[in-house]
Tab-separated table of C-alpha atoms in Angstrom:
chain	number	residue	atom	x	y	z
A	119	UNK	CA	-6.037	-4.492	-24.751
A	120	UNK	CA	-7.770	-6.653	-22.050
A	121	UNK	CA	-4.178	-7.360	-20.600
A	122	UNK	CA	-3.738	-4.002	-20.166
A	123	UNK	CA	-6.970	-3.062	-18.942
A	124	UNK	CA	-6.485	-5.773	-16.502
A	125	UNK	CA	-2.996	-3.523	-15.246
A	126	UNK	CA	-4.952	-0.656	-15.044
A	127	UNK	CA	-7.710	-1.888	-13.135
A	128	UNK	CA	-4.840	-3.110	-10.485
A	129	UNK	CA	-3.261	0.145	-10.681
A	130	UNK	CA	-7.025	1.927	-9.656
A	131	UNK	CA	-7.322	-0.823	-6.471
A	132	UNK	CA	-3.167	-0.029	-6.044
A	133	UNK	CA	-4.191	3.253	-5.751
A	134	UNK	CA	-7.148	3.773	-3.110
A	135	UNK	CA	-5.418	1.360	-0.968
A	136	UNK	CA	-2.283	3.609	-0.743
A	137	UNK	CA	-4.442	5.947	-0.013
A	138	UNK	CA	-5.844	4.565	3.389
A	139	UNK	CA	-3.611	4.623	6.174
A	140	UNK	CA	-2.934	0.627	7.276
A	141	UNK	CA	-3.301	-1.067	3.864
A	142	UNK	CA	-0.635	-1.303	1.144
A	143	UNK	CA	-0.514	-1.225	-2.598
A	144	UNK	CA	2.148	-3.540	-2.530
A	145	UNK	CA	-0.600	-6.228	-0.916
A	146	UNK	CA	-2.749	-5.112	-4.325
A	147	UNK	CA	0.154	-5.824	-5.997
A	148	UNK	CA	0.987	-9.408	-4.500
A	149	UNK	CA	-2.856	-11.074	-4.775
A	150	UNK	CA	-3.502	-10.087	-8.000
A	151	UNK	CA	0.245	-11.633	-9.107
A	152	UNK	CA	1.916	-8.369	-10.682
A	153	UNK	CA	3.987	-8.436	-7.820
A	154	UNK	CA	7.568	-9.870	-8.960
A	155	UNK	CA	6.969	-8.257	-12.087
A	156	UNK	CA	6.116	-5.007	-11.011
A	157	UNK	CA	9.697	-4.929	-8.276
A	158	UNK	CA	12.255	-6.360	-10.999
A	159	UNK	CA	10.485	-3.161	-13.321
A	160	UNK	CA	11.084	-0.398	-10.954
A	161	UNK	CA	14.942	-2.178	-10.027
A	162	UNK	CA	15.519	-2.006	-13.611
A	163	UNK	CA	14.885	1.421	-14.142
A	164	UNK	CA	18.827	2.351	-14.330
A	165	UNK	CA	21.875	3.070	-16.995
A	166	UNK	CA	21.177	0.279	-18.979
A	167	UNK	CA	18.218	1.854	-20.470
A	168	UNK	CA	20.174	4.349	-21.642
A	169	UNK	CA	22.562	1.537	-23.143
A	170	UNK	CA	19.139	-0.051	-24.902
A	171	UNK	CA	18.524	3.536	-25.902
A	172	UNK	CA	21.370	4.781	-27.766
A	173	UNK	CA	21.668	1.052	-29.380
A	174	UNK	CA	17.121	0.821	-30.264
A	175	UNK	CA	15.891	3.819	-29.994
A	176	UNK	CA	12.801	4.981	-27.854
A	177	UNK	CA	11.082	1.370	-28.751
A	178	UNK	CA	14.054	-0.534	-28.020
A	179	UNK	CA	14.473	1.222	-24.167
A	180	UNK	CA	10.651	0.956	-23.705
A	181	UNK	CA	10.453	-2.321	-24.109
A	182	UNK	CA	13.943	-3.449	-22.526
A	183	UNK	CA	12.870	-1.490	-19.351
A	184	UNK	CA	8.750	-2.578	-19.681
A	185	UNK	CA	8.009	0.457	-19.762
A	186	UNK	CA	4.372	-0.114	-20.841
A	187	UNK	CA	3.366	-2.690	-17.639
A	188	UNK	CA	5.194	0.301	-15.830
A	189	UNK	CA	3.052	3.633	-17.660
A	190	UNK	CA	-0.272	2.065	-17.432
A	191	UNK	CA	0.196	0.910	-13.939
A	192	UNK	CA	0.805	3.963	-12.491
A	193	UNK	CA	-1.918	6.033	-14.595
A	194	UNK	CA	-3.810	3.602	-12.776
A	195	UNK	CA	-2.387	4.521	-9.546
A	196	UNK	CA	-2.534	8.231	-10.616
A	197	UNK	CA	-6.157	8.102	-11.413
A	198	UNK	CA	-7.645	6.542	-8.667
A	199	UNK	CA	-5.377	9.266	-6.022
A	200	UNK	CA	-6.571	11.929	-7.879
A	201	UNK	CA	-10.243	10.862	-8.084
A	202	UNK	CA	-11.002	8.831	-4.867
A	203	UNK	CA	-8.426	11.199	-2.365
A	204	UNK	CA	-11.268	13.356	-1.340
A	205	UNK	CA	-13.760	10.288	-0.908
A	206	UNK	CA	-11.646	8.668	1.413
A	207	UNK	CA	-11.082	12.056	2.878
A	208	UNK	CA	-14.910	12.298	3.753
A	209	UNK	CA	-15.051	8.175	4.350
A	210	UNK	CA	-12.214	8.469	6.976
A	211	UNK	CA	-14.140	11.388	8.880
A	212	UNK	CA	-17.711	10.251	8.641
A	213	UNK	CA	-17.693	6.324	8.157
A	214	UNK	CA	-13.912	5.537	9.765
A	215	UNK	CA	-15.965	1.613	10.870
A	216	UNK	CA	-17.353	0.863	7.490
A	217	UNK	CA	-14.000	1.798	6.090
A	218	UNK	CA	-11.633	0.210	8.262
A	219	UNK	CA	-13.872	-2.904	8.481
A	220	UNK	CA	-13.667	-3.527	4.837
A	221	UNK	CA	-9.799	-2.971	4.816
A	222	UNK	CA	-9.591	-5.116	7.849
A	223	UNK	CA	-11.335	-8.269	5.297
A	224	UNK	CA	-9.196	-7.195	2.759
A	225	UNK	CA	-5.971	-7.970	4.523
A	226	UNK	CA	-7.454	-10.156	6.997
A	227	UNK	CA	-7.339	-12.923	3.620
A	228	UNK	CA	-4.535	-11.593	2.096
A	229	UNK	CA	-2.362	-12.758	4.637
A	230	UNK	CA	-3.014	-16.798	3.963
A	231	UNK	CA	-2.680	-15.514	-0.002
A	232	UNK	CA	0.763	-14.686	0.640
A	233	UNK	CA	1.321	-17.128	3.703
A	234	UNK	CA	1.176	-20.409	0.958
A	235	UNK	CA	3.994	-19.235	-1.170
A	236	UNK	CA	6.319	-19.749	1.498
A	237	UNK	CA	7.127	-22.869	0.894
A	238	UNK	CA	9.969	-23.773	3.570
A	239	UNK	CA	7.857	-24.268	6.441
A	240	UNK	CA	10.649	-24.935	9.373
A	241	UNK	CA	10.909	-23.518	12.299
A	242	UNK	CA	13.277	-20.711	11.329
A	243	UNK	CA	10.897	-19.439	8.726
A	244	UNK	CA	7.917	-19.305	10.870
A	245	UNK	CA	10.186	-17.125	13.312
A	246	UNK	CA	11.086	-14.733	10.613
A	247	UNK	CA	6.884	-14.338	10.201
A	248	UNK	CA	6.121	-13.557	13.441
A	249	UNK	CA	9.102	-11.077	13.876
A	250	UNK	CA	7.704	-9.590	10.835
A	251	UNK	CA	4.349	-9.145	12.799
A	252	UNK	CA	5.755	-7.597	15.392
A	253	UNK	CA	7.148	-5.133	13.894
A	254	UNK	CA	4.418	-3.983	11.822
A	255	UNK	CA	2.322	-4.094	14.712
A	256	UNK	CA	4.634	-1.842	16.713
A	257	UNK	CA	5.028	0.416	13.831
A	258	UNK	CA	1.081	0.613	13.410
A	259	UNK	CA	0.797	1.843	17.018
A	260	UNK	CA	3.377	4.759	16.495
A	261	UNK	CA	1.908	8.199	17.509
A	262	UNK	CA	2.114	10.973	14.878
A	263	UNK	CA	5.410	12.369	15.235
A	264	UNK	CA	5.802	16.010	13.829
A	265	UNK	CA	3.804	17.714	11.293
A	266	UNK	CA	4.540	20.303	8.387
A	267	UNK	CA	4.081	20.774	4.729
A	268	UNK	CA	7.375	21.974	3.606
A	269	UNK	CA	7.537	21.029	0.572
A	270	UNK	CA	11.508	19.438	1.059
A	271	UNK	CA	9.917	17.446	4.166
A	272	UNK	CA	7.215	16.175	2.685
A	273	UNK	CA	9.680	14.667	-0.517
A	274	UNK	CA	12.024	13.386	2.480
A	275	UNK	CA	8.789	11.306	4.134
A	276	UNK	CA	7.227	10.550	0.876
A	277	UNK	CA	10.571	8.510	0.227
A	278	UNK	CA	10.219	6.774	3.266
A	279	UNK	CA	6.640	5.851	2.723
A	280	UNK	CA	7.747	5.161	-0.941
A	281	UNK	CA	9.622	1.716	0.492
A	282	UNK	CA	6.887	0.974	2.557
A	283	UNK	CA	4.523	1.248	-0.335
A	284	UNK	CA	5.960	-1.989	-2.792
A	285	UNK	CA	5.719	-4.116	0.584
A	286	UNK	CA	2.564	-6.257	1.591
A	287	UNK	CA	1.401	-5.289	4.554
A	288	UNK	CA	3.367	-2.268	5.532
A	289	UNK	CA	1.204	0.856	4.556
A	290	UNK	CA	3.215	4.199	3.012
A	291	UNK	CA	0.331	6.110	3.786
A	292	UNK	CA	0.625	5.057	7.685
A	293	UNK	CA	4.144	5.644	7.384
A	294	UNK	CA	3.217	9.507	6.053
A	295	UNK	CA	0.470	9.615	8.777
A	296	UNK	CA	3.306	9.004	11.815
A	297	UNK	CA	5.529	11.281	10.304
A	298	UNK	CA	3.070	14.065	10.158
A	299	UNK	CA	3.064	14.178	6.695
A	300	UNK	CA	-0.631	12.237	5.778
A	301	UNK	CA	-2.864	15.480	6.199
A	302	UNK	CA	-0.484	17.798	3.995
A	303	UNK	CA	-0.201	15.044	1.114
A	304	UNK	CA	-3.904	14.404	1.092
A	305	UNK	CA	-5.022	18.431	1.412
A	306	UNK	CA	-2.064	18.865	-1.876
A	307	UNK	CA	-3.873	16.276	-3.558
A	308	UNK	CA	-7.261	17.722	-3.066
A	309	UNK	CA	-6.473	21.349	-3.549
A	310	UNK	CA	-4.191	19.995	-5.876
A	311	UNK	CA	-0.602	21.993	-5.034
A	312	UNK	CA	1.416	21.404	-7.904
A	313	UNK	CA	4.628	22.632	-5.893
A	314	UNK	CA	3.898	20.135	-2.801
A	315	UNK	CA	2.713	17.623	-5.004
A	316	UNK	CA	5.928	17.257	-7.402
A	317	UNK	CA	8.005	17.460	-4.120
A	318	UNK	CA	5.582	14.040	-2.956
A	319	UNK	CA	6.171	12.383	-6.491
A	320	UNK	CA	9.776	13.265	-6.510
A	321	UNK	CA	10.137	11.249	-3.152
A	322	UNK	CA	8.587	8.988	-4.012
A	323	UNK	CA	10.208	8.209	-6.644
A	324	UNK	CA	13.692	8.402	-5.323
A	325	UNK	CA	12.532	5.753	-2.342
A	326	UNK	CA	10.838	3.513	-5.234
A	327	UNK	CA	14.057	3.316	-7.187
A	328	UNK	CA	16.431	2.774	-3.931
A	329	UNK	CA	14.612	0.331	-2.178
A	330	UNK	CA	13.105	-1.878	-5.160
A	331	UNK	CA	16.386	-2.894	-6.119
A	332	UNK	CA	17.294	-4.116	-2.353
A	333	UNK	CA	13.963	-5.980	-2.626
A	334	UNK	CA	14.503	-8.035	-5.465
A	335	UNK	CA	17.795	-8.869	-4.791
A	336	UNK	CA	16.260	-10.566	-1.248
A	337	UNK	CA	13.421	-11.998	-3.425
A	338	UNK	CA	15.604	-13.847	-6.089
A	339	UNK	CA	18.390	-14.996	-3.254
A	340	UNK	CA	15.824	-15.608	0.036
A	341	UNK	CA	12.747	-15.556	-1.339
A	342	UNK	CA	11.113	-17.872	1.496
A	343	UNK	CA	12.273	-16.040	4.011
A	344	UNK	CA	11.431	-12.356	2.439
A	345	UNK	CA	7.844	-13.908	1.937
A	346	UNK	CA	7.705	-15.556	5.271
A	347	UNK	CA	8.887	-11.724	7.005
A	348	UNK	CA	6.460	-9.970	4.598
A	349	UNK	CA	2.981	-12.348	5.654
A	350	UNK	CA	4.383	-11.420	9.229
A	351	UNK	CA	3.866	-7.706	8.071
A	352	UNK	CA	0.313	-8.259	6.613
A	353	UNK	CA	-0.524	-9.855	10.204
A	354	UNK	CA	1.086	-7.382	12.302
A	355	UNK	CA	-0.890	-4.840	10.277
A	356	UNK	CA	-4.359	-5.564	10.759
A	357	UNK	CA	-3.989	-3.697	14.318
A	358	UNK	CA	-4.047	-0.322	12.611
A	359	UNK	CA	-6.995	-1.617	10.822
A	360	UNK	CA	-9.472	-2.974	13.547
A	361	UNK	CA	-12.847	-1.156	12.916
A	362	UNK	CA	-13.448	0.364	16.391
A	363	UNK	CA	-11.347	3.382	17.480
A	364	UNK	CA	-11.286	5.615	20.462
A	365	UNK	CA	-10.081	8.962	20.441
A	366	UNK	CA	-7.303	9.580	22.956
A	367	UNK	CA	-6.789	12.947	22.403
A	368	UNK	CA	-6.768	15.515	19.476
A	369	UNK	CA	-3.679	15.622	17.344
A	370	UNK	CA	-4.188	18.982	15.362
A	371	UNK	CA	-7.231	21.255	13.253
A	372	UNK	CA	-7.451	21.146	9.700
A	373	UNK	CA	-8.124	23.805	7.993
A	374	UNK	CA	-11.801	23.111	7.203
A	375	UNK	CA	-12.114	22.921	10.769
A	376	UNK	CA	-11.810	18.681	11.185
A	377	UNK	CA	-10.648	17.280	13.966
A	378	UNK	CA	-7.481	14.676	13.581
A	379	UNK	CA	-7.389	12.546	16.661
A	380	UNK	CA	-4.852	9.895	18.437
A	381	UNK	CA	-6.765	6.396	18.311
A	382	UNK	CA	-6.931	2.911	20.054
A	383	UNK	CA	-8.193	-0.264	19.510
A	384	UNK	CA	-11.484	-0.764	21.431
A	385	UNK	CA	-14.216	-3.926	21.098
A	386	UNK	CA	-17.730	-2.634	19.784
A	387	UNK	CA	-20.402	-1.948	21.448
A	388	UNK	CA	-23.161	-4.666	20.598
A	389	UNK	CA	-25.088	-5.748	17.899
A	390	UNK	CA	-25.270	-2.948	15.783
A	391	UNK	CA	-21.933	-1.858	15.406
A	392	UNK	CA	-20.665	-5.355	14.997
A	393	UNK	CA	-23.194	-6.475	11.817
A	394	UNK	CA	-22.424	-3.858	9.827
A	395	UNK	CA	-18.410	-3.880	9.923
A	396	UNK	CA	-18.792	-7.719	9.614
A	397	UNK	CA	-20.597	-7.430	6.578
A	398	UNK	CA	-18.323	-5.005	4.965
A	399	UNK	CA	-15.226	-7.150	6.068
A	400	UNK	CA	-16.111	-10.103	4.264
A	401	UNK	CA	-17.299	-8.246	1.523
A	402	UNK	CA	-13.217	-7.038	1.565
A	403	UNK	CA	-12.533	-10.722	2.003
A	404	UNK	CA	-14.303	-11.923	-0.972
A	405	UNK	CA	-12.772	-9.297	-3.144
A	406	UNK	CA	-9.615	-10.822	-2.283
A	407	UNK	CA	-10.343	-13.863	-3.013
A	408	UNK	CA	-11.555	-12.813	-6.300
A	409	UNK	CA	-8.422	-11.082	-7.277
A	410	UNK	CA	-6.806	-14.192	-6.549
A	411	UNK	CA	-9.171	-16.193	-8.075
A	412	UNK	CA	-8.627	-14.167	-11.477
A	413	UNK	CA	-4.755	-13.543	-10.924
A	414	UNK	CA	-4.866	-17.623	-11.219
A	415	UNK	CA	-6.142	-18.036	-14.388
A	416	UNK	CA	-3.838	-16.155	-15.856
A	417	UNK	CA	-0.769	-17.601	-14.542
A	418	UNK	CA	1.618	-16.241	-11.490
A	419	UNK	CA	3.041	-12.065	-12.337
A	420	UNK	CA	0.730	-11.628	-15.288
A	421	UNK	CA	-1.458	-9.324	-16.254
């Protein structure tokens, strides 16, 4: 029961992060070592289970497929959307520094976490890295492209985000928040739209299954440099977190009259805008650090 308390608790922290535009579950996933574990389950979600089925029974397929790590994972996952999506609603309106700053810790010492299992350090790998950053930091500085809340648009970018969601550093809900799909997944959650909603999950889970099995075949067959490209991604992502935004210009209304602006970077203005953030960023640090501290105890992918 503690093991799986321990998956759920990762599945809650899984959870809010996806939830914030610029972090990634998958980074959740890959500090707290559930990460390799966690991939090969969602690849192996295909016809052999029903193979494992007809030959065991319901016991035999949920326990070829680990099916258990898999449900309580994602009722973690499910429980902390459902309860924390209109906190982060209100924290990302009214206290956007204090949030971002403690995200910005978070990743800010994730990306050494991940950094020191790469264990070919030549040239060629450390090339891969900072390719990786580039890219995520281009990504992160996409403008919103469209927006709409069809319900067959928001399944088609919820797959997208989906792949982005399993890798450190790459954020599915930045991905949904360029394609103009954040706002309408977030307002389905809250008001909670059971027609938009299953369209979201049903994307999501159709990206999940597609893209987790291209994963860990690059894992088990170049894991240094999939590792090396991925801590690129964690660096190149802490642009879209930097505490201090400006608003360039407003991007649409919702419908309880909030504002949703185009942002850049900018440095902070003195003392007492810089204190605070710090504080909350190494905070984020240090519960990093204690993930991984735990995560270590227990051996690499466990619970």
């Amino acid at each position: 029961m503690r093991a799986w308390a321990g998956v759920y608790a990762k599945g809650l922290a899984m959870g809010l992060a996806d939830l914030v535009p610029g972090v990634s579950g998958g980074t959740i996933a890959f500090i707290s070592g559930i990460y390799d574990e966690l991939v090969a389950t969602i690849a192996g979600l295909d016809r052999r289970l029903l193979g494992a089925f007809r030959e065991r029974g319901v016991r035999g397929a949920w326990q070829a497929g680990n099916l258990g790590f898999l449900a309580v994972l994602l009722a973690g996952i499910g429980t902390s959307v459902f309860a924390f999506a209109g906190l982060l609603h209100w924290l990302l309106a009214n206290r956007p520094v204090e949030l971002w700053a403690f995200f910005f810790g978070l990743v800010a010492a994730s990306v050494p976490l991940v950094g020191r299992r790469v264990t070919d350090r030549r040239a060629g790998t450390w090339t891969l890295a900072a390719a990786g950053a580039v890219l995520a930091a281009v990504v992160t500085s996409l403008p919103p492209l469209i927006r709409s809340d069809a319900p067959l648009f928001l399944a088609a970018a919820a797959a997208v985000a989906a792949c982005a969601m399993i890798l450190p550093g790459i954020s599915g809900s930045f991905i949904l928040l360029i394609l103009g799909a954040y706002a309408p997944v977030i307002a389905a959650l809250d008001s909670l739209d059971s027609s938009r909603i299953g369209a979201v999950g049903l994307g999501v889970v159709v990206g999940l299954l597609a893209f987790s099995r291209a994963l860990r075949r690059l894992l088990a067959r170049h894991r240094n440099p999939t590792l090396a490209v991925l801590t690129g991604f964690l660096l190149g992502s802490l642009n879209a977190l930097w505490p201090w935004k400006a608003q360039i210009r407003e991007l649409y209304t919702h419908s309880d009259g909030r504002i949703e602006w185009l942002l850049a970077n900018r440095w902070p203005e003195g003392a007492g805008e810089i204190w605070p953030a710090a504080a909350l960023a190494l905070l984020g640090a240090a519960a990093v650090l204690a993930i991984d501290r735990i995560a270590g105890e227990r051996g690499p992918d466990r619970p």
